[in-house]
CSV table of N, CA, C and O in Angstrom, one decimal:
chain,number,residue,atom,x,y,z
A,1329,UNK,N,151.9,117.1,105.8
A,1329,UNK,CA,150.4,117.3,105.7
A,1329,UNK,C,149.6,116.3,105.5
A,1329,UNK,O,149.7,115.3,105.2
A,1330,UNK,N,148.4,116.5,106.3
A,1330,UNK,CA,147.2,115.3,106.5
A,1330,UNK,C,146.7,115.2,104.9
A,1330,UNK,O,146.4,115.8,104.3
A,1331,UNK,N,145.9,114.0,105.4
A,1331,UNK,CA,145.0,113.8,104.3
A,1331,UNK,C,144.2,115.0,103.5
A,1331,UNK,O,143.9,115.0,102.4
A,1332,UNK,N,143.3,115.6,104.6
A,1332,UNK,CA,142.3,116.3,104.0
A,1332,UNK,C,143.1,117.6,103.5
A,1332,UNK,O,142.5,118.1,102.5
A,1333,UNK,N,144.1,118.0,104.2
A,1333,UNK,CA,144.7,119.3,103.4
A,1333,UNK,C,145.3,119.1,102.0
A,1333,UNK,O,145.4,119.6,101.2
A,1334,UNK,N,145.8,117.7,101.8
A,1334,UNK,CA,146.1,117.4,100.8
A,1334,UNK,C,145.3,117.6,99.7
A,1334,UNK,O,145.2,117.8,98.3
A,1335,UNK,N,143.9,116.8,100.0
A,1335,UNK,CA,142.7,116.9,99.1
A,1335,UNK,C,142.3,118.3,98.9
A,1335,UNK,O,141.7,118.6,98.0
A,1336,UNK,N,142.3,119.2,99.9
A,1336,UNK,CA,141.9,120.7,99.7
A,1336,UNK,C,142.8,121.4,98.6
A,1336,UNK,O,142.7,122.2,97.9
A,1337,UNK,N,144.2,120.9,99.1
A,1337,UNK,CA,145.2,121.7,97.7
A,1337,UNK,C,144.9,121.0,96.4
A,1337,UNK,O,145.1,121.8,95.5
A,1338,UNK,N,144.5,120.0,96.0
A,1338,UNK,CA,144.4,119.3,94.8
A,1338,UNK,C,143.1,120.1,94.3
A,1338,UNK,O,143.2,120.2,93.3
A,1339,UNK,N,142.0,120.5,95.1
A,1339,UNK,CA,141.1,120.8,94.9
A,1339,UNK,C,141.0,122.6,94.4
A,1339,UNK,O,140.7,122.9,93.3
A,1340,UNK,N,141.9,123.4,95.2
A,1340,UNK,CA,142.4,124.4,94.7
A,1340,UNK,C,143.4,124.7,93.6
A,1340,UNK,O,142.9,125.4,92.5
A,1341,UNK,N,144.1,123.7,93.4
A,1341,UNK,CA,145.2,123.8,91.9
A,1341,UNK,C,144.0,123.3,90.9
A,1341,UNK,O,143.9,124.0,89.9
A,1342,UNK,N,143.2,122.4,91.0
A,1342,UNK,CA,142.5,121.7,89.8
A,1342,UNK,C,141.4,123.3,89.8
A,1342,UNK,O,141.1,123.8,88.3
A,1343,UNK,N,140.9,123.8,90.6
A,1343,UNK,CA,139.9,124.7,90.2
A,1343,UNK,C,140.3,126.2,89.6
A,1343,UNK,O,140.1,126.9,88.5
A,1344,UNK,N,141.8,126.5,90.2
A,1344,UNK,CA,142.5,127.7,89.6
A,1344,UNK,C,142.8,127.1,88.4
A,1344,UNK,O,142.9,128.1,87.3
A,1345,UNK,N,143.5,125.9,87.9
A,1345,UNK,CA,143.9,125.7,86.4
A,1345,UNK,C,143.4,125.8,85.5
A,1345,UNK,O,143.3,126.7,84.6
A,1346,UNK,N,141.5,125.5,85.8
A,1346,UNK,CA,140.5,125.5,85.0
A,1346,UNK,C,140.4,126.8,84.6
A,1346,UNK,O,140.1,126.9,83.6
A,1347,UNK,N,140.2,127.6,85.8
A,1347,UNK,CA,139.7,129.1,85.5
A,1347,UNK,C,140.6,129.6,85.0
A,1347,UNK,O,140.0,130.5,83.9
A,1348,UNK,N,141.7,129.7,85.1
A,1348,UNK,CA,142.6,130.9,84.3
A,1348,UNK,C,143.0,130.1,82.8
A,1348,UNK,O,143.1,130.7,81.7
A,1349,UNK,N,142.9,128.6,82.5
A,1349,UNK,CA,143.3,127.8,81.3
A,1349,UNK,C,142.0,128.6,80.3
A,1349,UNK,O,142.2,129.2,79.1
A,1350,UNK,N,140.9,128.8,81.1
A,1350,UNK,CA,139.4,129.4,80.1
A,1350,UNK,C,139.8,130.5,80.3
A,1350,UNK,O,139.1,131.0,79.3
A,1351,UNK,N,140.0,131.2,81.0
A,1351,UNK,CA,140.2,132.8,80.8
A,1351,UNK,C,141.2,133.2,79.8
A,1351,UNK,O,141.1,134.4,79.2
A,1352,UNK,N,141.9,132.5,79.5
A,1352,UNK,CA,143.1,132.4,78.6
A,1352,UNK,C,142.6,131.6,77.5
A,1352,UNK,O,143.2,132.2,76.1
A,1353,UNK,N,141.5,131.5,77.1
A,1353,UNK,CA,140.6,130.4,76.2
A,1353,UNK,C,141.8,129.7,75.4
A,1353,UNK,O,142.3,129.5,74.1
A,1354,UNK,N,142.4,129.0,76.2
A,1354,UNK,CA,142.9,127.8,75.8
A,1354,UNK,C,142.4,126.6,75.9
A,1354,UNK,O,141.5,126.4,77.1
A,1355,UNK,N,142.5,125.5,75.2
A,1355,UNK,CA,142.0,124.0,75.4
A,1355,UNK,C,142.8,123.0,75.9
A,1355,UNK,O,144.4,123.6,76.2
A,1356,UNK,N,142.4,122.3,76.9
A,1356,UNK,CA,143.2,121.2,77.7
A,1356,UNK,C,144.3,120.6,76.6
A,1356,UNK,O,145.5,120.5,77.3
A,1357,UNK,N,144.2,120.8,75.6
A,1357,UNK,CA,144.8,119.7,74.5
A,1357,UNK,C,146.3,120.6,74.2
A,1357,UNK,O,147.2,120.5,74.5
A,1358,UNK,N,145.9,122.3,74.1
A,1358,UNK,CA,147.0,123.0,74.1
A,1358,UNK,C,148.0,123.3,75.6
A,1358,UNK,O,149.3,123.1,74.8
A,1359,UNK,N,147.4,122.9,76.5
A,1359,UNK,CA,148.4,122.9,77.9
A,1359,UNK,C,148.9,121.9,78.0
A,1359,UNK,O,150.2,122.0,77.9
A,1360,UNK,N,148.6,120.8,77.7
A,1360,UNK,CA,149.1,119.4,77.8
A,1360,UNK,C,150.2,119.5,76.6
A,1360,UNK,O,151.2,118.9,76.8
A,1361,UNK,N,150.0,119.6,75.2
A,1361,UNK,CA,150.9,120.0,74.4
A,1361,UNK,C,152.3,120.8,74.7
A,1361,UNK,O,153.4,120.5,74.4
A,1362,UNK,N,151.7,122.0,75.3
A,1362,UNK,CA,152.8,122.8,75.6
A,1362,UNK,C,153.7,122.0,76.9
A,1362,UNK,O,155.1,122.3,76.8
A,1363,UNK,N,153.1,121.2,77.8
A,1363,UNK,CA,154.0,120.6,78.9
A,1363,UNK,C,154.7,119.3,78.3
A,1363,UNK,O,155.5,118.9,79.3
A,1364,UNK,N,154.4,119.1,77.0
A,1364,UNK,CA,154.6,117.7,77.0
A,1364,UNK,C,154.2,116.6,77.1
A,1364,UNK,O,154.4,115.3,77.9
A,1365,UNK,N,152.8,116.6,77.9
A,1365,UNK,CA,152.1,115.5,78.5
A,1365,UNK,C,150.7,115.3,77.8
A,1365,UNK,O,150.6,115.7,77.0
A,1366,UNK,N,150.3,114.0,78.5
A,1366,UNK,CA,149.2,113.5,77.6
A,1366,UNK,C,148.1,114.6,78.1
A,1366,UNK,O,148.1,114.7,79.4
A,1367,UNK,N,146.9,114.6,77.0
A,1367,UNK,CA,145.6,115.3,77.5
A,1367,UNK,C,144.9,114.8,78.7
A,1367,UNK,O,144.6,115.4,79.5
A,1368,UNK,N,145.0,113.3,79.1
A,1368,UNK,CA,144.2,112.6,80.0
A,1368,UNK,C,145.2,113.1,81.3
A,1368,UNK,O,144.3,113.2,82.1
A,1369,UNK,N,146.6,113.4,81.1
A,1369,UNK,CA,147.4,113.9,82.7
A,1369,UNK,C,146.9,115.2,83.0
A,1369,UNK,O,146.3,115.4,83.9
A,1370,UNK,N,146.8,116.1,82.0
A,1370,UNK,CA,146.2,117.3,82.3
A,1370,UNK,C,144.8,117.5,82.9
A,1370,UNK,O,144.8,118.2,83.5
A,1371,UNK,N,143.9,116.8,82.1
A,1371,UNK,CA,142.6,116.5,82.7
A,1371,UNK,C,142.6,116.3,84.0
A,1371,UNK,O,141.7,116.7,84.6
A,1372,UNK,N,143.3,115.0,84.2
A,1372,UNK,CA,143.2,114.5,85.9
A,1372,UNK,C,143.6,115.7,86.8
A,1372,UNK,O,143.1,115.9,87.6
A,1373,UNK,N,144.9,116.5,86.4
A,1373,UNK,CA,145.0,117.8,87.4
A,1373,UNK,C,144.0,118.9,87.4
A,1373,UNK,O,143.6,119.2,88.4
A,1374,UNK,N,143.1,119.0,86.5
A,1374,UNK,CA,142.1,119.8,86.1
A,1374,UNK,C,140.8,119.1,87.3
A,1374,UNK,O,140.1,120.4,87.6
A,1375,UNK,N,140.6,118.0,87.2
A,1375,UNK,CA,139.5,117.7,87.6
A,1375,UNK,C,139.8,116.8,89.0
A,1375,UNK,O,139.2,116.5,90.2
A,1376,UNK,N,141.3,117.1,89.6
A,1376,UNK,CA,141.5,117.1,91.1
A,1376,UNK,C,141.6,115.5,91.2
A,1376,UNK,O,142.1,115.1,92.5
A,1377,UNK,N,141.9,114.7,90.3
A,1377,UNK,CA,142.5,113.5,90.5
A,1377,UNK,C,143.8,113.4,90.9
A,1377,UNK,O,144.2,112.3,91.6
A,1378,UNK,N,144.7,114.2,90.3
A,1378,UNK,CA,146.0,114.2,90.3
A,1378,UNK,C,146.4,115.7,90.9
A,1378,UNK,O,146.0,116.6,90.3
A,1379,UNK,N,147.8,116.1,91.3
A,1379,UNK,CA,148.2,117.2,91.0
A,1379,UNK,C,149.7,117.1,90.2
A,1379,UNK,O,150.2,116.1,90.3
A,1380,UNK,N,149.8,118.5,89.3
A,1380,UNK,CA,151.2,118.5,88.9
A,1380,UNK,C,152.3,118.6,89.6
A,1380,UNK,O,152.0,118.9,90.8
A,1381,UNK,N,153.5,118.3,89.1
A,1381,UNK,CA,154.7,118.3,90.0
A,1381,UNK,C,154.8,119.9,89.9
A,1381,UNK,O,154.2,120.7,89.0
A,1382,UNK,N,155.7,120.4,90.9
A,1382,UNK,CA,156.2,121.7,90.9
A,1382,UNK,C,156.7,122.3,89.5
A,1382,UNK,O,156.3,123.6,89.3
A,1383,UNK,N,157.4,121.5,88.5
A,1383,UNK,CA,157.9,122.6,87.8
A,1383,UNK,C,156.7,122.4,86.5
A,1383,UNK,O,156.8,123.5,85.9
A,1384,UNK,N,155.6,121.7,86.6
A,1384,UNK,CA,154.8,121.6,85.4
A,1384,UNK,C,153.7,122.7,86.1
A,1384,UNK,O,153.5,123.6,85.2
A,1385,UNK,N,153.8,122.7,87.3
A,1385,UNK,CA,152.7,123.8,87.7
A,1385,UNK,C,153.4,125.3,87.5
A,1385,UNK,O,152.3,126.1,87.1
A,1386,UNK,N,154.7,125.2,87.8
A,1386,UNK,CA,155.3,126.7,87.5
A,1386,UNK,C,155.1,127.1,85.9
A,1386,UNK,O,155.0,128.1,85.2
A,1387,UNK,N,155.2,125.6,85.0
A,1387,UNK,CA,155.2,126.1,83.6
A,1387,UNK,C,153.8,126.4,83.0
A,1387,UNK,O,153.7,127.3,82.3
A,1388,UNK,N,152.9,125.8,83.4
A,1388,UNK,CA,151.4,126.2,83.4
A,1388,UNK,C,151.3,128.0,83.8
A,1388,UNK,O,150.8,128.8,83.0
A,1389,UNK,N,151.4,128.0,85.1
A,1389,UNK,CA,151.0,129.0,85.9
A,1389,UNK,C,151.6,130.5,85.3
A,1389,UNK,O,151.0,131.4,84.8
A,1390,UNK,N,152.9,130.3,85.5
A,1390,UNK,CA,153.7,131.5,84.9
A,1390,UNK,C,154.3,131.3,83.9
A,1390,UNK,O,154.1,132.7,83.1
A,1391,UNK,N,154.5,130.8,83.4
A,1391,UNK,CA,155.2,130.9,81.9
A,1391,UNK,C,154.1,130.6,80.6
A,1391,UNK,O,154.3,131.6,79.5
A,1392,UNK,N,153.3,129.7,80.6
A,1392,UNK,CA,152.3,129.8,79.8
A,1392,UNK,C,151.2,130.9,79.9
A,1392,UNK,O,150.6,131.3,79.0
A,1393,UNK,N,150.7,130.9,81.3
A,1393,UNK,CA,149.8,131.7,81.4
A,1393,UNK,C,150.1,133.2,81.9
A,1393,UNK,O,149.2,134.0,81.5
A,1394,UNK,N,151.3,133.3,82.4
A,1394,UNK,CA,151.5,134.3,82.9
A,1394,UNK,C,151.2,135.0,84.0
A,1394,UNK,O,151.1,136.2,84.2
A,1395,UNK,N,150.7,134.3,85.4
A,1395,UNK,CA,150.1,134.6,86.6
A,1395,UNK,C,151.2,134.1,87.4
A,1395,UNK,O,152.0,133.8,87.0
A,1396,UNK,N,151.2,134.9,88.6
A,1396,UNK,CA,151.7,135.1,89.8
A,1396,UNK,C,151.5,133.7,90.8
A,1396,UNK,O,150.6,133.3,90.8
A,1397,UNK,N,152.7,132.7,90.5
A,1397,UNK,CA,152.6,131.5,91.2
A,1397,UNK,C,152.2,131.5,92.8
A,1397,UNK,O,151.4,130.7,93.3
A,1398,UNK,N,153.0,132.8,93.5
A,1398,UNK,CA,152.3,133.0,94.7
A,1398,UNK,C,150.8,133.3,95.1
A,1398,UNK,O,150.1,132.7,95.6
A,1399,UNK,N,150.2,134.2,94.2
A,1399,UNK,CA,148.7,134.4,94.1
A,1399,UNK,C,148.0,133.1,93.9
A,1399,UNK,O,146.8,132.7,94.5
A,1400,UNK,N,148.7,132.3,92.9
A,1400,UNK,CA,147.7,131.3,92.7
A,1400,UNK,C,147.5,130.3,93.7
A,1400,UNK,O,146.5,129.7,93.7
A,1401,UNK,N,148.8,130.1,94.3
A,1401,UNK,CA,148.5,129.0,96.0
A,1401,UNK,C,148.4,129.7,97.2
A,1401,UNK,O,147.9,128.8,97.9
A,1402,UNK,N,147.8,130.9,97.0
A,1402,UNK,CA,147.5,131.6,98.2
A,1402,UNK,C,145.9,131.4,98.3
A,1402,UNK,O,145.2,132.1,97.6
A,1403,UNK,N,145.4,130.5,99.6
A,1403,UNK,CA,144.3,130.7,99.6
A,1403,UNK,C,143.5,131.7,99.8
A,1403,UNK,O,142.2,131.5,99.7
A,1404,UNK,N,144.0,132.9,100.3
A,1404,UNK,CA,143.5,134.4,100.8
A,1404,UNK,C,143.0,134.8,99.3
A,1404,UNK,O,142.0,135.8,99.5
A,1405,UNK,N,143.8,134.6,98.3
A,1405,UNK,CA,143.5,135.0,97.2
A,1405,UNK,C,142.1,134.9,96.4
A,1405,UNK,O,142.5,133.6,95.9
A,1406,UNK,N,141.1,135.4,96.1
A,1406,UNK,CA,140.3,134.7,95.6
A,1406,UNK,C,140.3,134.5,93.9
A,1406,UNK,O,141.5,135.1,93.6
A,1407,UNK,N,140.2,133.6,93.1
A,1407,UNK,CA,140.3,133.2,92.0
A,1407,UNK,C,140.3,133.9,91.2
A,1407,UNK,O,141.1,134.2,90.4
A,1408,UNK,N,139.5,134.9,91.1
A,1408,UNK,CA,139.6,136.1,89.9
A,1408,UNK,C,140.3,137.1,90.3
A,1408,UNK,O,140.5,138.2,89.1
A,1409,UNK,N,141.0,137.2,91.4
A,1409,UNK,CA,141.8,138.4,92.0
A,1409,UNK,C,143.4,138.1,91.7
A,1409,UNK,O,144.3,138.4,91.8
A,1410,UNK,N,143.6,136.7,91.1
A,1410,UNK,CA,144.8,136.3,91.0
A,1410,UNK,C,145.6,137.1,89.5
A,1410,UNK,O,145.1,137.2,88.8
A,1411,UNK,N,146.7,137.8,90.0
A,1411,UNK,CA,147.1,138.8,89.3
A,1411,UNK,C,148.4,138.4,88.5
A,1411,UNK,O,149.1,137.1,88.3
A,1412,UNK,N,148.3,138.9,87.0
A,1412,UNK,CA,149.6,138.7,86.3
A,1412,UNK,C,150.3,139.0,86.6
A,1412,UNK,O,151.1,140.2,87.5
A,1413,UNK,N,151.5,138.1,86.3
A,1413,UNK,CA,153.0,138.5,86.4
A,1413,UNK,C,153.2,140.1,85.6
A,1413,UNK,O,153.0,140.1,84.6
A,1414,UNK,N,154.1,140.8,86.1
A,1414,UNK,CA,154.2,142.3,85.6
A,1414,UNK,C,155.2,141.8,84.4
A,1414,UNK,O,156.2,141.1,84.8
A,1415,UNK,N,155.1,142.6,83.2
A,1415,UNK,CA,155.7,142.1,82.2
A,1415,UNK,C,155.4,141.1,81.6
A,1415,UNK,O,155.8,141.3,80.4
A,1416,UNK,N,154.2,140.5,81.6
A,1416,UNK,CA,154.1,139.2,80.9
A,1416,UNK,C,153.1,139.8,80.2
A,1416,UNK,O,152.1,139.8,80.5
A,1417,UNK,N,153.2,139.3,78.5
A,1417,UNK,CA,152.0,139.6,78.0
A,1417,UNK,C,151.9,138.5,77.1
A,1417,UNK,O,152.7,137.6,76.4
A,1418,UNK,N,150.3,138.0,76.9
A,1418,UNK,CA,149.9,136.8,76.0
A,1418,UNK,C,150.2,137.2,74.6
A,1418,UNK,O,150.5,138.1,73.8
A,1419,UNK,N,151.1,135.7,73.9
A,1419,UNK,CA,151.4,136.0,72.8
A,1419,UNK,C,150.2,136.0,71.9
A,1419,UNK,O,149.1,135.1,72.3
């Protein structure tokens, strides 16, 4: 993966993390606490300065927010069309 593709992936992940977190009415602090990371670490992911590792990304997108990881990472899926995982209900 070249530098430009990495930057595009970081931007895609950051935009989608922020959009989905806000759509679930969660604060960055809540997501960071769930993951056991500092809020500044999570903020860096949403700002596109860094990317979460694969496990953290799965924990956020699938386990906490209840969305499909395939749709989340698919460039062809518009952000507002990312689908909820079947059977997952927010507590």
